[in-house]
mmCIF file of C-alpha atoms and ligand atoms in Angstrom:
data_model
loop_
_atom_site.group_PDB
_atom_site.id
_atom_site.type_symbol
_atom_site.label_atom_id
_atom_site.label_comp_id
_atom_site.label_asym_id
_atom_site.label_seq_id
_atom_site.Cartn_x
_atom_site.Cartn_y
_atom_site.Cartn_z
ATOM 1 C CA ASN A 81 38.566 247.114 168.457
ATOM 2 C CA LYS A 82 34.807 246.206 168.569
ATOM 3 C CA PHE A 83 34.465 248.240 171.791
ATOM 4 C CA LEU A 84 31.424 250.885 172.235
ATOM 5 C CA PHE A 85 32.952 253.266 175.105
ATOM 6 C CA PHE A 86 30.063 254.766 177.246
ATOM 7 C CA LYS A 87 30.554 257.409 179.801
ATOM 8 C CA GLY A 88 34.562 256.152 179.445
ATOM 9 C CA VAL A 89 33.711 252.675 180.140
ATOM 10 C CA PRO A 90 34.340 249.960 176.981
ATOM 11 C CA LEU A 91 31.466 248.075 176.191
ATOM 12 C CA LEU A 92 30.566 245.237 173.518
ATOM 13 C CA SER A 93 28.950 246.651 170.788
ATOM 14 C CA HIS A 94 27.558 243.505 169.307
ATOM 15 C CA ILE A 95 25.763 242.940 172.361
ATOM 16 C CA HIS A 96 25.456 246.302 174.166
ATOM 17 C CA ASP A 97 23.309 249.016 173.249
ATOM 18 C CA VAL A 98 24.164 252.797 174.984
ATOM 19 C CA GLU A 99 20.499 253.747 175.002
ATOM 20 C CA HIS A 100 19.251 250.626 176.886
ATOM 21 C CA ILE A 101 21.788 251.121 179.451
ATOM 22 C CA GLN A 102 21.260 254.644 179.918
ATOM 23 C CA ARG A 103 17.268 254.378 180.160
ATOM 24 C CA MET A 104 17.938 251.496 182.603
ATOM 25 C CA GLN A 105 20.310 253.617 184.609
ATOM 26 C CA ASP A 106 17.414 256.474 184.838
ATOM 27 C CA GLU A 107 14.110 254.324 184.659
ATOM 28 C CA PHE A 108 14.630 250.507 185.883
ATOM 29 C CA GLU A 109 12.833 250.277 189.156
ATOM 30 C CA PHE A 110 14.307 247.464 191.235
ATOM 31 C CA GLN A 111 12.181 245.922 193.835
ATOM 32 C CA ASP A 112 13.031 244.879 196.994
ATOM 33 C CA GLU A 113 12.807 241.337 196.181
ATOM 34 C CA ASP A 114 15.284 241.438 193.652
ATOM 35 C CA VAL A 115 18.750 240.200 193.632
ATOM 36 C CA ILE A 116 21.958 241.067 191.273
ATOM 37 C CA VAL A 117 24.696 238.977 190.855
ATOM 38 C CA MET A 118 27.513 241.685 190.443
ATOM 39 C CA THR A 119 31.041 240.782 189.120
ATOM 40 C CA TYR A 120 33.788 242.203 187.094
ATOM 41 C CA PRO A 121 33.961 239.504 184.005
ATOM 42 C CA LYS A 122 35.490 236.517 185.040
ATOM 43 C CA SER A 123 35.403 236.393 188.564
ATOM 44 C CA GLY A 124 32.987 233.746 188.927
ATOM 45 C CA THR A 125 29.587 235.210 187.714
ATOM 46 C CA HIS A 126 28.285 232.001 186.555
ATOM 47 C CA TRP A 127 29.249 229.918 189.596
ATOM 48 C CA MET A 128 27.025 232.433 191.943
ATOM 49 C CA ILE A 129 24.260 232.464 189.288
ATOM 50 C CA HIS A 130 24.337 228.940 189.550
ATOM 51 C CA ILE A 131 24.492 228.853 193.168
ATOM 52 C CA LEU A 132 21.946 231.702 193.787
ATOM 53 C CA SER A 133 19.356 229.869 191.133
ATOM 54 C CA LEU A 134 19.833 226.196 193.257
ATOM 55 C CA ILE A 135 19.206 228.759 196.365
ATOM 56 C CA TYR A 136 15.908 229.749 194.894
ATOM 57 C CA SER A 137 14.807 225.859 193.903
ATOM 58 C CA LYS A 138 16.149 224.676 197.387
ATOM 59 C CA GLY A 139 18.789 223.072 195.746
ATOM 60 C CA ASP A 140 16.779 220.690 193.042
ATOM 61 C CA PRO A 141 18.859 221.008 189.965
ATOM 62 C CA THR A 142 15.661 220.772 187.509
ATOM 63 C CA TRP A 143 15.711 224.729 186.980
ATOM 64 C CA VAL A 144 20.071 225.161 186.285
ATOM 65 C CA LYS A 145 19.452 221.785 184.175
ATOM 66 C CA SER A 146 16.406 223.317 181.800
ATOM 67 C CA VAL A 147 16.688 226.983 181.819
ATOM 68 C CA PRO A 148 19.759 228.862 180.325
ATOM 69 C CA TYR A 149 21.535 230.704 183.031
ATOM 70 C CA TRP A 150 20.879 234.152 180.596
ATOM 71 C CA GLU A 151 16.628 233.547 180.913
ATOM 72 C CA ARG A 152 17.234 232.627 185.030
ATOM 73 C CA CYS A 153 19.239 235.670 185.841
ATOM 74 C CA PRO A 154 19.229 237.824 182.847
ATOM 75 C CA TRP A 155 22.243 240.737 182.261
ATOM 76 C CA ILE A 156 20.455 243.874 183.074
ATOM 77 C CA GLU A 157 22.918 245.462 180.506
ATOM 78 C CA ILE A 158 21.772 243.305 177.702
ATOM 79 C CA LYS A 159 18.549 244.917 176.181
ATOM 80 C CA THR A 160 17.363 241.462 174.527
ATOM 81 C CA ASN A 161 17.769 239.519 177.447
ATOM 82 C CA MET A 162 15.468 242.114 179.403
ATOM 83 C CA GLU A 163 12.927 242.014 176.734
ATOM 84 C CA ASN A 164 12.657 238.345 177.233
ATOM 85 C CA VAL A 165 11.915 238.089 180.569
ATOM 86 C CA LYS A 166 9.899 240.992 181.345
ATOM 87 C CA ASN A 167 6.554 239.328 181.590
ATOM 88 C CA LYS A 168 7.843 235.866 182.918
ATOM 89 C CA ALA A 169 7.143 235.134 186.673
ATOM 90 C CA ASN A 170 10.202 234.848 188.207
ATOM 91 C CA SER A 171 12.000 237.735 187.057
ATOM 92 C CA HIS A 172 13.753 238.712 190.321
ATOM 93 C CA LEU A 173 17.205 237.631 189.857
ATOM 94 C CA PHE A 174 19.430 239.657 187.437
ATOM 95 C CA THR A 175 22.887 239.446 186.605
ATOM 96 C CA SER A 176 25.301 242.637 185.867
ATOM 97 C CA HIS A 177 28.854 243.452 185.594
ATOM 98 C CA LEU A 178 28.006 247.096 185.329
ATOM 99 C CA PRO A 179 30.226 249.619 187.050
ATOM 100 C CA ALA A 180 28.730 251.334 190.113
ATOM 101 C CA HIS A 181 28.386 254.700 188.096
ATOM 102 C CA LEU A 182 26.319 253.153 185.075
ATOM 103 C CA PHE A 183 24.338 250.596 187.232
ATOM 104 C CA PRO A 184 20.250 251.877 187.871
ATOM 105 C CA LYS A 185 19.829 254.466 190.029
ATOM 106 C CA SER A 186 17.305 252.939 191.995
ATOM 107 C CA TYR A 187 19.126 250.167 193.565
ATOM 108 C CA PHE A 188 20.842 252.444 195.750
ATOM 109 C CA THR A 189 17.636 253.699 197.343
ATOM 110 C CA SER A 190 16.027 250.347 197.544
ATOM 111 C CA LYS A 191 16.433 247.202 199.373
ATOM 112 C CA ALA A 192 17.339 245.108 196.140
ATOM 113 C CA LYS A 193 19.984 242.837 197.085
ATOM 114 C CA ILE A 194 23.503 242.788 195.237
ATOM 115 C CA LEU A 195 26.023 239.890 195.836
ATOM 116 C CA TYR A 196 29.065 241.228 194.398
ATOM 117 C CA VAL A 197 31.852 238.310 193.707
ATOM 118 C CA ALA A 198 35.580 239.954 193.644
ATOM 119 C CA ARG A 199 38.300 237.322 192.579
ATOM 120 C CA ASN A 200 42.185 237.700 192.476
ATOM 121 C CA PRO A 201 42.807 240.045 189.514
ATOM 122 C CA LYS A 202 46.026 238.218 188.106
ATOM 123 C CA ASP A 203 43.476 235.181 187.706
ATOM 124 C CA ILE A 204 40.982 237.305 186.205
ATOM 125 C CA LEU A 205 43.457 238.573 183.850
ATOM 126 C CA VAL A 206 44.424 235.002 182.678
ATOM 127 C CA SER A 207 41.244 233.570 182.851
ATOM 128 C CA ALA A 208 39.967 236.804 180.534
ATOM 129 C CA LEU A 209 42.615 236.087 178.001
ATOM 130 C CA HIS A 210 41.390 232.502 177.466
ATOM 131 C CA PHE A 211 37.881 233.775 177.408
ATOM 132 C CA ARG A 212 38.956 236.331 174.769
ATOM 133 C CA ASN A 213 40.717 234.172 172.336
ATOM 134 C CA HIS A 214 37.659 231.844 172.300
ATOM 135 C CA PHE A 215 35.162 234.560 171.599
ATOM 136 C CA PRO A 216 34.380 234.466 167.776
ATOM 137 C CA ILE A 217 33.722 237.882 166.817
ATOM 138 C CA PHE A 218 36.912 239.265 168.267
ATOM 139 C CA PRO A 219 40.523 238.457 166.977
ATOM 140 C CA SER A 220 42.702 236.396 169.436
ATOM 141 C CA TYR A 221 45.905 237.940 171.053
ATOM 142 C CA SER A 222 48.900 236.374 169.679
ATOM 143 C CA THR A 223 51.091 237.233 172.696
ATOM 144 C CA PHE A 224 50.303 237.393 176.754
ATOM 145 C CA GLU A 225 52.079 240.606 176.893
ATOM 146 C CA HIS A 226 49.801 242.355 174.890
ATOM 147 C CA PHE A 227 46.514 241.439 176.818
ATOM 148 C CA PHE A 228 48.470 242.049 180.191
ATOM 149 C CA GLU A 229 49.265 245.716 179.074
ATOM 150 C CA ASP A 230 45.607 246.158 177.958
ATOM 151 C CA PHE A 231 44.210 244.462 181.149
ATOM 152 C CA LEU A 232 46.433 246.896 183.219
ATOM 153 C CA GLN A 233 45.395 249.888 181.333
ATOM 154 C CA GLY A 234 41.297 248.892 181.484
ATOM 155 C CA ASN A 235 41.364 248.738 177.503
ATOM 156 C CA VAL A 236 39.194 245.318 178.028
ATOM 157 C CA PRO A 237 35.355 245.058 178.107
ATOM 158 C CA PHE A 238 34.002 246.870 181.231
ATOM 159 C CA GLY A 239 37.365 248.845 181.595
ATOM 160 C CA SER A 240 39.306 248.398 184.688
ATOM 161 C CA TRP A 241 39.497 246.058 187.281
ATOM 162 C CA PHE A 242 41.017 248.554 189.774
ATOM 163 C CA ASP A 243 37.886 250.966 188.727
ATOM 164 C CA HIS A 244 35.189 248.690 189.073
ATOM 165 C CA ILE A 245 35.882 246.963 192.554
ATOM 166 C CA LYS A 246 36.684 250.729 193.615
ATOM 167 C CA GLY A 247 33.483 251.936 192.437
ATOM 168 C CA TRP A 248 31.405 249.385 194.369
ATOM 169 C CA LEU A 249 33.528 248.770 197.495
ATOM 170 C CA PRO A 250 31.924 251.496 199.161
ATOM 171 C CA MET A 251 28.764 249.849 199.404
ATOM 172 C CA ARG A 252 29.769 246.911 201.178
ATOM 173 C CA HIS A 253 28.829 248.438 204.467
ATOM 174 C CA SER A 254 25.157 248.588 202.946
ATOM 175 C CA GLU A 255 22.968 246.334 204.785
ATOM 176 C CA ASN A 256 21.655 245.433 200.777
ATOM 177 C CA PHE A 257 25.426 244.187 199.623
ATOM 178 C CA LEU A 258 27.229 241.617 200.247
ATOM 179 C CA LEU A 259 30.789 241.475 199.387
ATOM 180 C CA LEU A 260 32.281 237.763 198.658
ATOM 181 C CA THR A 261 35.301 236.255 197.072
ATOM 182 C CA TYR A 262 36.035 233.585 194.408
ATOM 183 C CA GLU A 263 38.667 232.402 196.891
ATOM 184 C CA GLU A 264 36.342 232.188 199.681
ATOM 185 C CA LEU A 265 33.893 230.217 197.536
ATOM 186 C CA HIS A 266 36.633 228.164 197.007
ATOM 187 C CA GLN A 267 38.068 227.695 200.523
ATOM 188 C CA ASN A 268 34.702 226.799 202.148
ATOM 189 C CA LEU A 269 31.936 226.598 199.988
ATOM 190 C CA LYS A 270 29.580 225.449 202.739
ATOM 191 C CA VAL A 271 29.813 228.402 204.335
ATOM 192 C CA THR A 272 29.851 230.941 202.074
ATOM 193 C CA VAL A 273 26.625 228.957 200.685
ATOM 194 C CA GLU A 274 25.243 229.538 204.305
ATOM 195 C CA LYS A 275 26.329 233.073 204.445
ATOM 196 C CA VAL A 276 24.508 233.752 201.338
ATOM 197 C CA CYS A 277 21.238 232.056 202.175
ATOM 198 C CA GLN A 278 21.034 234.260 205.601
ATOM 199 C CA PHE A 279 21.626 237.161 203.377
ATOM 200 C CA LEU A 280 18.940 236.571 201.335
ATOM 201 C CA GLY A 281 16.438 235.611 204.139
ATOM 202 C CA LYS A 282 16.563 231.777 202.671
ATOM 203 C CA GLU A 283 16.295 228.687 205.311
ATOM 204 C CA LEU A 284 17.645 225.733 203.588
ATOM 205 C CA SER A 285 17.978 222.134 205.835
ATOM 206 C CA GLU A 286 20.955 220.245 205.697
ATOM 207 C CA GLU A 287 20.634 218.118 202.945
ATOM 208 C CA GLU A 288 18.968 221.224 200.442
ATOM 209 C CA ILE A 289 22.360 222.904 201.187
ATOM 210 C CA ASN A 290 24.387 220.067 200.470
ATOM 211 C CA SER A 291 22.458 219.306 197.069
ATOM 212 C CA VAL A 292 23.434 223.256 196.466
ATOM 213 C CA MET A 293 27.144 222.194 196.931
ATOM 214 C CA GLU A 294 26.933 219.033 195.172
ATOM 215 C CA ASN A 295 25.213 220.626 191.936
ATOM 216 C CA ALA A 296 27.372 223.876 192.006
ATOM 217 C CA SER A 297 30.695 222.048 191.750
ATOM 218 C CA PHE A 298 33.199 222.287 188.939
ATOM 219 C CA GLN A 299 32.669 219.238 187.506
ATOM 220 C CA VAL A 300 28.892 218.913 187.923
ATOM 221 C CA MET A 301 28.383 222.607 186.715
ATOM 222 C CA LYS A 302 30.678 221.890 183.750
ATOM 223 C CA ASN A 303 28.229 218.724 182.824
ATOM 224 C CA HIS A 304 25.188 220.740 183.321
ATOM 225 C CA ILE A 305 26.700 223.509 181.144
ATOM 226 C CA LEU A 306 27.939 220.943 178.146
ATOM 227 C CA GLU A 307 25.219 218.703 178.225
ATOM 228 C CA ASN A 308 22.671 221.276 178.078
ATOM 229 C CA LYS A 309 22.050 221.765 174.153
ATOM 230 C CA GLU A 310 19.884 225.333 174.317
ATOM 231 C CA LEU A 311 22.954 226.816 176.286
ATOM 232 C CA VAL A 312 24.727 226.723 172.898
ATOM 233 C CA PRO A 313 23.022 229.838 170.929
ATOM 234 C CA ALA A 314 25.324 229.341 168.009
ATOM 235 C CA GLU A 315 27.797 226.818 166.728
ATOM 236 C CA ASP A 316 30.746 228.843 166.706
ATOM 237 C CA MET A 317 29.922 229.292 170.373
ATOM 238 C CA LYS A 318 30.459 226.261 171.515
ATOM 239 C CA SER A 319 34.195 226.854 172.400
ATOM 240 C CA LEU A 320 33.349 229.594 173.882
ATOM 241 C CA LYS A 321 30.994 227.392 176.813
ATOM 242 C CA ILE A 322 34.248 224.979 177.118
ATOM 243 C CA VAL A 323 36.462 228.086 178.259
ATOM 244 C CA LEU A 324 33.420 229.389 180.407
ATOM 245 C CA MET A 325 34.181 225.933 182.492
ATOM 246 C CA ARG A 326 38.060 226.457 182.042
ATOM 247 C CA LYS A 327 40.413 225.105 185.151
ATOM 248 C CA GLY A 328 38.282 226.862 188.112
ATOM 249 C CA ILE A 329 41.290 227.041 190.375
ATOM 250 C CA CYS A 330 43.151 229.742 192.280
ATOM 251 C CA GLY A 331 46.684 231.074 191.489
ATOM 252 C CA ASP A 332 46.578 229.860 187.764
ATOM 253 C CA TRP A 333 48.480 233.076 187.447
ATOM 254 C CA LYS A 334 51.356 231.701 188.386
ATOM 255 C CA ASN A 335 52.030 229.605 185.464
ATOM 256 C CA HIS A 336 51.658 232.656 182.965
ATOM 257 C CA PHE A 337 52.967 235.850 184.749
ATOM 258 C CA THR A 338 57.101 236.150 184.488
ATOM 259 C CA VAL A 339 58.438 237.376 187.330
ATOM 260 C CA THR A 340 59.024 240.814 185.319
ATOM 261 C CA GLN A 341 55.297 240.871 184.859
ATOM 262 C CA MET A 342 54.293 240.147 188.552
ATOM 263 C CA GLU A 343 55.994 242.904 189.816
ATOM 264 C CA THR A 344 54.730 245.719 187.221
ATOM 265 C CA PHE A 345 51.305 244.049 188.121
ATOM 266 C CA ASN A 346 52.137 244.384 192.409
ATOM 267 C CA LYS A 347 53.469 247.825 191.930
ATOM 268 C CA GLN A 348 50.187 249.065 189.914
ATOM 269 C CA TYR A 349 47.847 247.337 192.537
ATOM 270 C CA GLN A 350 49.469 248.998 195.336
ATOM 271 C CA GLU A 351 49.259 252.234 193.768
ATOM 272 C CA LYS A 352 45.939 251.980 192.279
ATOM 273 C CA MET A 353 44.368 250.544 195.574
ATOM 274 C CA LYS A 354 46.339 253.162 198.208
ATOM 275 C CA GLY A 355 43.707 254.572 200.955
ATOM 276 C CA MET A 356 41.368 251.072 200.172
ATOM 277 C CA ASP A 357 41.641 248.762 203.110
ATOM 278 C CA GLN A 358 44.532 246.652 203.563
ATOM 279 C CA ASN A 359 44.076 242.936 204.042
ATOM 280 C CA LEU A 360 40.405 242.985 202.879
ATOM 281 C CA PHE A 361 41.371 240.537 200.158
ATOM 282 C CA PRO A 362 42.888 237.138 200.670
ATOM 283 C CA TRP A 363 44.988 238.091 197.579
ATOM 284 C CA ASP A 364 46.522 241.101 199.136
ATOM 285 C CA GLN A 365 49.337 239.297 200.834
ATOM 286 C CA CYS A 366 50.352 237.031 198.027
HETATM 287 P P1 A3P B 679 39.050 230.013 185.073
HETATM 288 O O1 A3P B 679 39.100 230.433 183.393
HETATM 289 O O2 A3P B 679 39.817 230.491 185.705
HETATM 290 O O3 A3P B 679 38.783 228.433 184.951
HETATM 291 P P2 A3P B 679 32.631 234.039 185.028
HETATM 292 O O4 A3P B 679 31.562 233.147 185.115
HETATM 293 O O5 A3P B 679 32.971 235.223 185.715
HETATM 294 O O6 A3P B 679 33.137 234.143 183.045
HETATM 295 O O7 A3P B 679 34.077 233.308 185.383
HETATM 296 C C1 A3P B 679 34.447 232.108 184.808
HETATM 297 C C2 A3P B 679 35.545 231.489 185.596
HETATM 298 O O8 A3P B 679 34.827 230.851 186.530
HETATM 299 C C3 A3P B 679 36.282 230.387 185.270
HETATM 300 O O9 A3P B 679 37.773 230.556 185.750
HETATM 301 C C4 A3P B 679 35.397 229.441 185.647
HETATM 302 O O10 A3P B 679 36.374 228.113 185.372
HETATM 303 C C5 A3P B 679 35.558 229.575 186.844
HETATM 304 N N1 A3P B 679 34.399 228.656 187.589
HETATM 305 C C6 A3P B 679 33.165 228.655 187.025
HETATM 306 N N2 A3P B 679 32.153 227.795 187.843
HETATM 307 C C7 A3P B 679 33.267 227.140 188.655
HETATM 308 C C8 A3P B 679 32.903 226.532 190.128
HETATM 309 N N3 A3P B 679 31.712 225.612 190.344
HETATM 310 N N4 A3P B 679 34.088 225.989 190.694
HETATM 311 C C9 A3P B 679 35.389 226.740 190.456
HETATM 312 N N5 A3P B 679 35.233 227.596 189.458
HETATM 313 C C10 A3P B 679 34.204 227.670 188.464
#
């Protein structure tokens, strides 16, 4: 296993650096105009990065087509990304998968804004398994069952989904935190894009909003990502790019879980989410 454990959280040893994360946590100063896309991996991170970029370019797709997503919205926890953007003019947009207890402390006293995208953890599990099996540096899982267990135990990058969501959820009453779901993006992209614009204080015309929506659709995004050669850092990452835009649907878990696995998952969900608001998420009832 290539995990690197930091304060109990499994991270990826080939891209993460404990010293960097610790330094970011203690010293990185967020500015009021900063915006962070925050997710547990496979929750729709790239979708939200795309939407955010398009909102900032008022629906014009030139930026998303010509600049790789990791330069538009660098992951805070990746040292090389942060070094690359340090001196660039537009470095107010960021991405992160960090659990709340590892995130730069300055956020909690700043006006920087977090867009947190949550997704049905059963669909995350399925998406993560496919992604993991295309990740060149990791050996593939030979069975679904094995990954299912690791996921529930939090033996996956960034640890347990339950810990991630429970760590961040208390922030949802703050003015600088917007809780969104992958499912609501699906259900009504327009309303969600408008909600994001309002949260960010961005006024876009009807036409501009329509262009954001058009360019953030699954198919158009897939083409943007696949067409852009610069977005393949290495030849062996090609399949990773394809799996990044895999199916893009809600409820794919039903094609993978057995009835027993569904029951096991539901039981754990009930136990781990005890004391949290019921009906907070669209998947709480299914
Ligand atoms: P699936 O593997 O279920 O298809 P992340 O960006 O956090 O890694 O999440 C990846 C998931 O988001 C993938 O899910 C991917 O297909 C989905 N996704 C990305 N862009 C999307 C879009 N425009 N519409 C719907 N789903 C999208």
